[in-house]
Short mmCIF file of C-alpha atoms and ligand atoms in Angstrom, two decimals:
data_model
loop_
_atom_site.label_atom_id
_atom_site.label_comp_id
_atom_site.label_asym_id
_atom_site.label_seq_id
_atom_site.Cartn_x
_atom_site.Cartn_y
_atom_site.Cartn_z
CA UNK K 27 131.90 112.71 115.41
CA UNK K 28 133.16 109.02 116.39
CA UNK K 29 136.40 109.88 114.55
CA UNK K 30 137.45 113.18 116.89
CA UNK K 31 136.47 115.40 113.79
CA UNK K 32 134.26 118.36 114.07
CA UNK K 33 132.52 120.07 111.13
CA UNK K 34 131.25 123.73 110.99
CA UNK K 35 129.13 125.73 108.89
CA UNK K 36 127.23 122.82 106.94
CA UNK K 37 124.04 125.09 107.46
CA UNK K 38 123.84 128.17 108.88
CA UNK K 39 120.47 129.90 110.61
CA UNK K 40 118.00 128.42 112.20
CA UNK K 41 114.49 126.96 111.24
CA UNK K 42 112.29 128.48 114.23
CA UNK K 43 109.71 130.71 113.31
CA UNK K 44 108.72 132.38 116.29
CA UNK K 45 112.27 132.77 116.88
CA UNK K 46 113.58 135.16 114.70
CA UNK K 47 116.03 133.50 113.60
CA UNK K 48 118.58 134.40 110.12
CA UNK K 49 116.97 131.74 107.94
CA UNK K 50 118.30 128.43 107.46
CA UNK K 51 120.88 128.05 104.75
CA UNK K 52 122.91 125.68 103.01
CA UNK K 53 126.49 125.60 103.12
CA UNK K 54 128.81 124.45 99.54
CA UNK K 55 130.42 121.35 100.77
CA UNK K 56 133.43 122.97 100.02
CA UNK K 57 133.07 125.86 102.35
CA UNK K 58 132.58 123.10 105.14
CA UNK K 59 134.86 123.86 108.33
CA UNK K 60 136.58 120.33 109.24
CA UNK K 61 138.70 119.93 112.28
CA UNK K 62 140.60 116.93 112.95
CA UNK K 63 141.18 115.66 116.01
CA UNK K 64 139.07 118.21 117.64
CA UNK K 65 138.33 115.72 120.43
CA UNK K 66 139.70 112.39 121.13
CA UNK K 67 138.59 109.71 118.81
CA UNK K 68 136.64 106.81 120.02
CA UNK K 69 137.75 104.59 116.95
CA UNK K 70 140.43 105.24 114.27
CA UNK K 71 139.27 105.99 110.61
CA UNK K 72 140.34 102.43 109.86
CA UNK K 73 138.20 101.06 112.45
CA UNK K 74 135.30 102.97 111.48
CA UNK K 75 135.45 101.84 107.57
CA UNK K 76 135.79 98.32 109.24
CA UNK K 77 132.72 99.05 111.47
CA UNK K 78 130.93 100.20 108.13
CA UNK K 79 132.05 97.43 106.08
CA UNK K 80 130.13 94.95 109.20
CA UNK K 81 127.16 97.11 109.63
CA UNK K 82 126.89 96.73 105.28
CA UNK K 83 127.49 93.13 105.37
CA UNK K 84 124.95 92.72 108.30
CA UNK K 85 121.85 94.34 106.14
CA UNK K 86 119.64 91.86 104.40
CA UNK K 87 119.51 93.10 100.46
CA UNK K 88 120.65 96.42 100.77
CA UNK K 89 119.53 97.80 98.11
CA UNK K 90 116.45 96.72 98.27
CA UNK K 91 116.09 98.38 101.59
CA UNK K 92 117.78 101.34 100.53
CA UNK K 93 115.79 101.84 97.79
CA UNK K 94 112.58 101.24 99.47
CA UNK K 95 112.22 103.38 102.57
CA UNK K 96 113.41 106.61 104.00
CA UNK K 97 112.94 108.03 107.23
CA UNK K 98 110.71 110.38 105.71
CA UNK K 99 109.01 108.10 103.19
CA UNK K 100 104.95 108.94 103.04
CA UNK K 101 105.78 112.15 105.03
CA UNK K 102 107.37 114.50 102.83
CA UNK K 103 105.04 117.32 101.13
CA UNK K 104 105.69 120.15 98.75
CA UNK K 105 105.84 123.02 100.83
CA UNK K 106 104.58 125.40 98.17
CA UNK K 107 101.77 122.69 96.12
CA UNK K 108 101.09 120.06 98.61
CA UNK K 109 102.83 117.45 96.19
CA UNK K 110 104.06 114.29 97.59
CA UNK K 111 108.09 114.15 97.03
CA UNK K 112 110.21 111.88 96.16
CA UNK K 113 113.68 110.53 96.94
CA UNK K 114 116.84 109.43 95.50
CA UNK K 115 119.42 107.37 96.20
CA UNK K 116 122.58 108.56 94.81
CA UNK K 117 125.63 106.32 94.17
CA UNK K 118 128.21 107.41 96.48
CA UNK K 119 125.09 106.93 99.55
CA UNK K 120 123.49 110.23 100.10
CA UNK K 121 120.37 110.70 99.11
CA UNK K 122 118.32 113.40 97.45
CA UNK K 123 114.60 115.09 97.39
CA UNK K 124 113.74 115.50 94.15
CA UNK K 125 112.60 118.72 92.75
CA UNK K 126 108.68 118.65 92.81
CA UNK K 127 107.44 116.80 90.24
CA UNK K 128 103.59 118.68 89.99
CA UNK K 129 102.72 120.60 86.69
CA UNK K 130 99.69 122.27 86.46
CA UNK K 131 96.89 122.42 83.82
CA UNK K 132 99.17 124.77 81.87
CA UNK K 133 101.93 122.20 82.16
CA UNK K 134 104.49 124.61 84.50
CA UNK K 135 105.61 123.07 86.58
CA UNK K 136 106.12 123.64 90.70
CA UNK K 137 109.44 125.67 91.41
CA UNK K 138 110.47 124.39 94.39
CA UNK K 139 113.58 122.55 93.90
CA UNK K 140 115.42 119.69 95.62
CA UNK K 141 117.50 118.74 98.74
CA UNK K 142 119.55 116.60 100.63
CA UNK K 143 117.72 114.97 102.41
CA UNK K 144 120.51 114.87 104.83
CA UNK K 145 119.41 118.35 105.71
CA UNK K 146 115.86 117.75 105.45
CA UNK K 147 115.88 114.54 108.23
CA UNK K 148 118.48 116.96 110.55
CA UNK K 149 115.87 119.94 110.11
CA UNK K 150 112.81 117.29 111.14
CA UNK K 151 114.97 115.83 114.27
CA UNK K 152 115.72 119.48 115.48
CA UNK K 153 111.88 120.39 115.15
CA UNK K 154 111.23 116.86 117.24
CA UNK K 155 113.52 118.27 120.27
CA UNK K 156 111.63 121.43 120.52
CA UNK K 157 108.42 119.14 120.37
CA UNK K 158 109.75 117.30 123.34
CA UNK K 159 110.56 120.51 125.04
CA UNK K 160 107.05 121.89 124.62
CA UNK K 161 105.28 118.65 125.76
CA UNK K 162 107.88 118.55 128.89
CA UNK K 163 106.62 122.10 129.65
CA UNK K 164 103.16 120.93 129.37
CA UNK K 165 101.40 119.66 132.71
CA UNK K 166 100.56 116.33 132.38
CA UNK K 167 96.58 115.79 131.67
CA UNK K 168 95.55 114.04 135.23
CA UNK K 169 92.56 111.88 135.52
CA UNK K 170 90.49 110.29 132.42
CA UNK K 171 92.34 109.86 129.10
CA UNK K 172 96.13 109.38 130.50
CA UNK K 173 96.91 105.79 129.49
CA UNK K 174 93.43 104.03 130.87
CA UNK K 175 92.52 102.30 127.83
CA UNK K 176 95.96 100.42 127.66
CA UNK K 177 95.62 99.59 131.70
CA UNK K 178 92.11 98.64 130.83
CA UNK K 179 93.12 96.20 127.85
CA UNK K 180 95.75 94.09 130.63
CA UNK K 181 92.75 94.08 133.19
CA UNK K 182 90.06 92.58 130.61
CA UNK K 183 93.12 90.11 129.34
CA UNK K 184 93.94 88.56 132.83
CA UNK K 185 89.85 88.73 133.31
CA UNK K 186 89.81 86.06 130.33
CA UNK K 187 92.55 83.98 131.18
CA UNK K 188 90.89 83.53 134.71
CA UNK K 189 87.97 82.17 132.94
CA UNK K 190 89.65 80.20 130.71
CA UNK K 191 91.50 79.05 134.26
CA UNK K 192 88.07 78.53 135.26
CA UNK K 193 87.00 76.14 132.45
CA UNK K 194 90.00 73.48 133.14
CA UNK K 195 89.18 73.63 136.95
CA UNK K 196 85.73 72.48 136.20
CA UNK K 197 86.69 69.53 133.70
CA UNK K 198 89.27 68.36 136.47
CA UNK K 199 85.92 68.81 139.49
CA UNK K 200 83.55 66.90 137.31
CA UNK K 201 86.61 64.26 136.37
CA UNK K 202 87.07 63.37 140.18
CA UNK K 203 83.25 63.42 140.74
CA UNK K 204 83.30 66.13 142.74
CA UNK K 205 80.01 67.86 140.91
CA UNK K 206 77.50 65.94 138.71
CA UNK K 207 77.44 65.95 135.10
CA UNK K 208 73.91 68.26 134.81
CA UNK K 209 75.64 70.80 137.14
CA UNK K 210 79.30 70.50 135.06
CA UNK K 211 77.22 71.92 132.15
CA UNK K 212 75.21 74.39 133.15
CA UNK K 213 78.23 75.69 135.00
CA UNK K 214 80.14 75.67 131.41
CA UNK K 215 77.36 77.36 129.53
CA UNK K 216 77.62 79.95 132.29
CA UNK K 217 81.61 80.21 131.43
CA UNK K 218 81.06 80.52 128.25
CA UNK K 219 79.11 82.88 128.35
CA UNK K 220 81.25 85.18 130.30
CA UNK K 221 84.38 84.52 128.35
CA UNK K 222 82.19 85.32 124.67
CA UNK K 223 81.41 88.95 126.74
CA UNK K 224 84.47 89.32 127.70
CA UNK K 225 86.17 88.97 124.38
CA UNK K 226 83.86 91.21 122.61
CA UNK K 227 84.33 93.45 125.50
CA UNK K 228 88.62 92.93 124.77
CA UNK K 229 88.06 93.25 120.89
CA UNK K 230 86.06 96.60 121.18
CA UNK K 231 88.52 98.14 123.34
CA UNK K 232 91.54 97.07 121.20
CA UNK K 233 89.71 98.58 118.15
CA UNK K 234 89.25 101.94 120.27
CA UNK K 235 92.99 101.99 120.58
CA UNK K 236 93.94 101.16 117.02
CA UNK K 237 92.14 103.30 115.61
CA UNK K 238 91.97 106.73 115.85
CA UNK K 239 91.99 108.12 119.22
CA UNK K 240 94.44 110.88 119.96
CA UNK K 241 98.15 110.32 120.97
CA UNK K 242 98.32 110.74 125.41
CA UNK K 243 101.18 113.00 126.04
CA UNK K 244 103.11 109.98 127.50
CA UNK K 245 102.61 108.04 124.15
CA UNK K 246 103.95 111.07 122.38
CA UNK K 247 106.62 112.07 124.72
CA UNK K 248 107.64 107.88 124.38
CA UNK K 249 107.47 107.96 121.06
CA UNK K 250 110.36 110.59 120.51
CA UNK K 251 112.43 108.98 123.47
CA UNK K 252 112.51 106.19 120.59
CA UNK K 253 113.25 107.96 117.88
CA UNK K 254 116.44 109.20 119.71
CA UNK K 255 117.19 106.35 120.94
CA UNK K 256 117.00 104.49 117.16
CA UNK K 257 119.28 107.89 116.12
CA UNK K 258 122.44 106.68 117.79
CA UNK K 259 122.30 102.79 117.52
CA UNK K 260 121.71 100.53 114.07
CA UNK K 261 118.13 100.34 113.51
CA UNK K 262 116.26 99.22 110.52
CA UNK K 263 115.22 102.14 108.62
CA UNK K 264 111.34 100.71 108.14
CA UNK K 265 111.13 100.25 112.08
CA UNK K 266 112.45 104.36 112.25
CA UNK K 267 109.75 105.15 109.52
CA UNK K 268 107.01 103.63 111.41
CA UNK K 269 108.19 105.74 114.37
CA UNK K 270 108.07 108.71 112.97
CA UNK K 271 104.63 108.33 111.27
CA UNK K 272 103.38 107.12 114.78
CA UNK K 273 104.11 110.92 115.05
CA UNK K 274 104.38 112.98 112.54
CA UNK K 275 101.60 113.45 109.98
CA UNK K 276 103.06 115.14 107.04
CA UNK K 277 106.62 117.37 106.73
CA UNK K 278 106.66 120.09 104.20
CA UNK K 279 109.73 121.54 102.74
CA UNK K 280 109.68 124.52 100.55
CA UNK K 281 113.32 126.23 99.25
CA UNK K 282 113.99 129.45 97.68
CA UNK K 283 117.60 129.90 96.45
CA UNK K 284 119.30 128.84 99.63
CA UNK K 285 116.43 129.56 102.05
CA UNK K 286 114.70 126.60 103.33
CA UNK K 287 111.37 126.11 104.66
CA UNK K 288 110.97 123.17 106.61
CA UNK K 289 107.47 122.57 108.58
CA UNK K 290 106.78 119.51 110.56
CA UNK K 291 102.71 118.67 111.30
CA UNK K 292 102.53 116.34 114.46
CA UNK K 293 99.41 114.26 115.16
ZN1 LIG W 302 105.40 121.52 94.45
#
């Protein structure tokens, strides 16, 4: 799009059920409709190839990387067997889905076939925007569970580095006399006490938010702001990946001739 050119009919259809949409299709590359210069170019092809080349140079062991994560990696089911899939790379940069690898006790083996997983990551992005619309349309959830545990976490930290404040204060009031030794220590066991409850206190609430309470609307609604966001500008495919399983809890993808089934699971 950087380069002023515009191409049409890559798919066709649309991938909303409720919809009714004509089902989504696949376009031949050949059938493509490219139009030059269909708006003013931000950078000439030259540039761009240069831009490339940096953007190339800049990425620690490429093909490491490359060959290591997608933005779909640990997501991606077998719409019709519930298969894991797998990528892969191709030489000239795209990438593929593999046909589903899953044979049965009989030893056939799962029809669905494979992608590009070009389509397949465009498919999931779309489905995230209508996500985002339906959350937007959705009143916030007032009161309790918007965000309190995270607020809570900051309040118990700054509790603890009072005390630890604390701690130093009463060293520097027993150095210049100002209380007696017998009172310096009972006033420390009484600090340390506090700051042991408070860090359990910290620890069990951090544990509550690891592990597996529910996305708030906010977290999910920031979530895809950064998965936009990491769309347009250069960032590490792993960091994108980790986004989108903050999210998304499996993808499945299911194809019949041209027809593809695409259906995204969000935590
Ligand atoms: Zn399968």
């Amino acid at each position: 799009m950087h380069l002023g050119r515009v191409i049409y009919g890559k798919t066709t259809g649309g991938l909303h059920k409720k919809r009714k949409a004509a089902p989504f299709r696949m376009i031949p590359r050949e059938n493509w409709i490219v139009v030059e210069n269909a708006h003013p170019a931000v950078k000439t092809p030259e540039e761009h190839a240069e831009i490339v080349t940096l953007l190339e140079s800049r990425r620690i062991q490429p093909k490491l990387a490359r060959r290591g994560t997608y933005l779909l990696s640990g997501l991606l089911y077998c719409g019709k067997c519930g298969y894991s899939l797998q990528f892969q790379p191709k030489p000239d940069g795209r990438t593929l889905v593999k046909k589903c690898q899953k044979t049965d006790a009989f030893g056939n083996s799962c029809t669905n076939r494979g992608i590009e997983l070009e389509h397949v990551e465009k498919a999931v992005m779309e489905s995230l925007r209508e996500h985002e619309a339906e959350l937007l349309k959705t009143p916030v959830e007032t009161g309790t569970s918007e965000i309190p545990t995270e607020h809570l976490l900051h309040t118990k930290e700054k509790e603890l580095e009072s005390l630890r404040d604390w701690v130093n204060r009463l060293k520097d009031l027993y150095v210049m006399g100002d209380v007696t030794k017998a009172e310096y220590k009972t006033r420390l066991e009484r600090l340390k006490d506090l700051i042991v409850k408070k860090e359990n206190e910290y620890e069990q609430l951090k544990e509550s938010l690891d592990g597996c309470s529910p996305l708030t609307h906010a977290e999910r609604l920031q979530l895809i702001d950064e998965l936009k966001a990491s769309w347009t500008t250069v960032i590490d495919v792993k960091e994108r990946n980790r986004l989108m399983k903050l999210i998304i809890e499996r993808t499945e993808y299911s194809r019949n001739g041209d027809e593809v089934n695409i259906h995204v699971k969000y935590r």
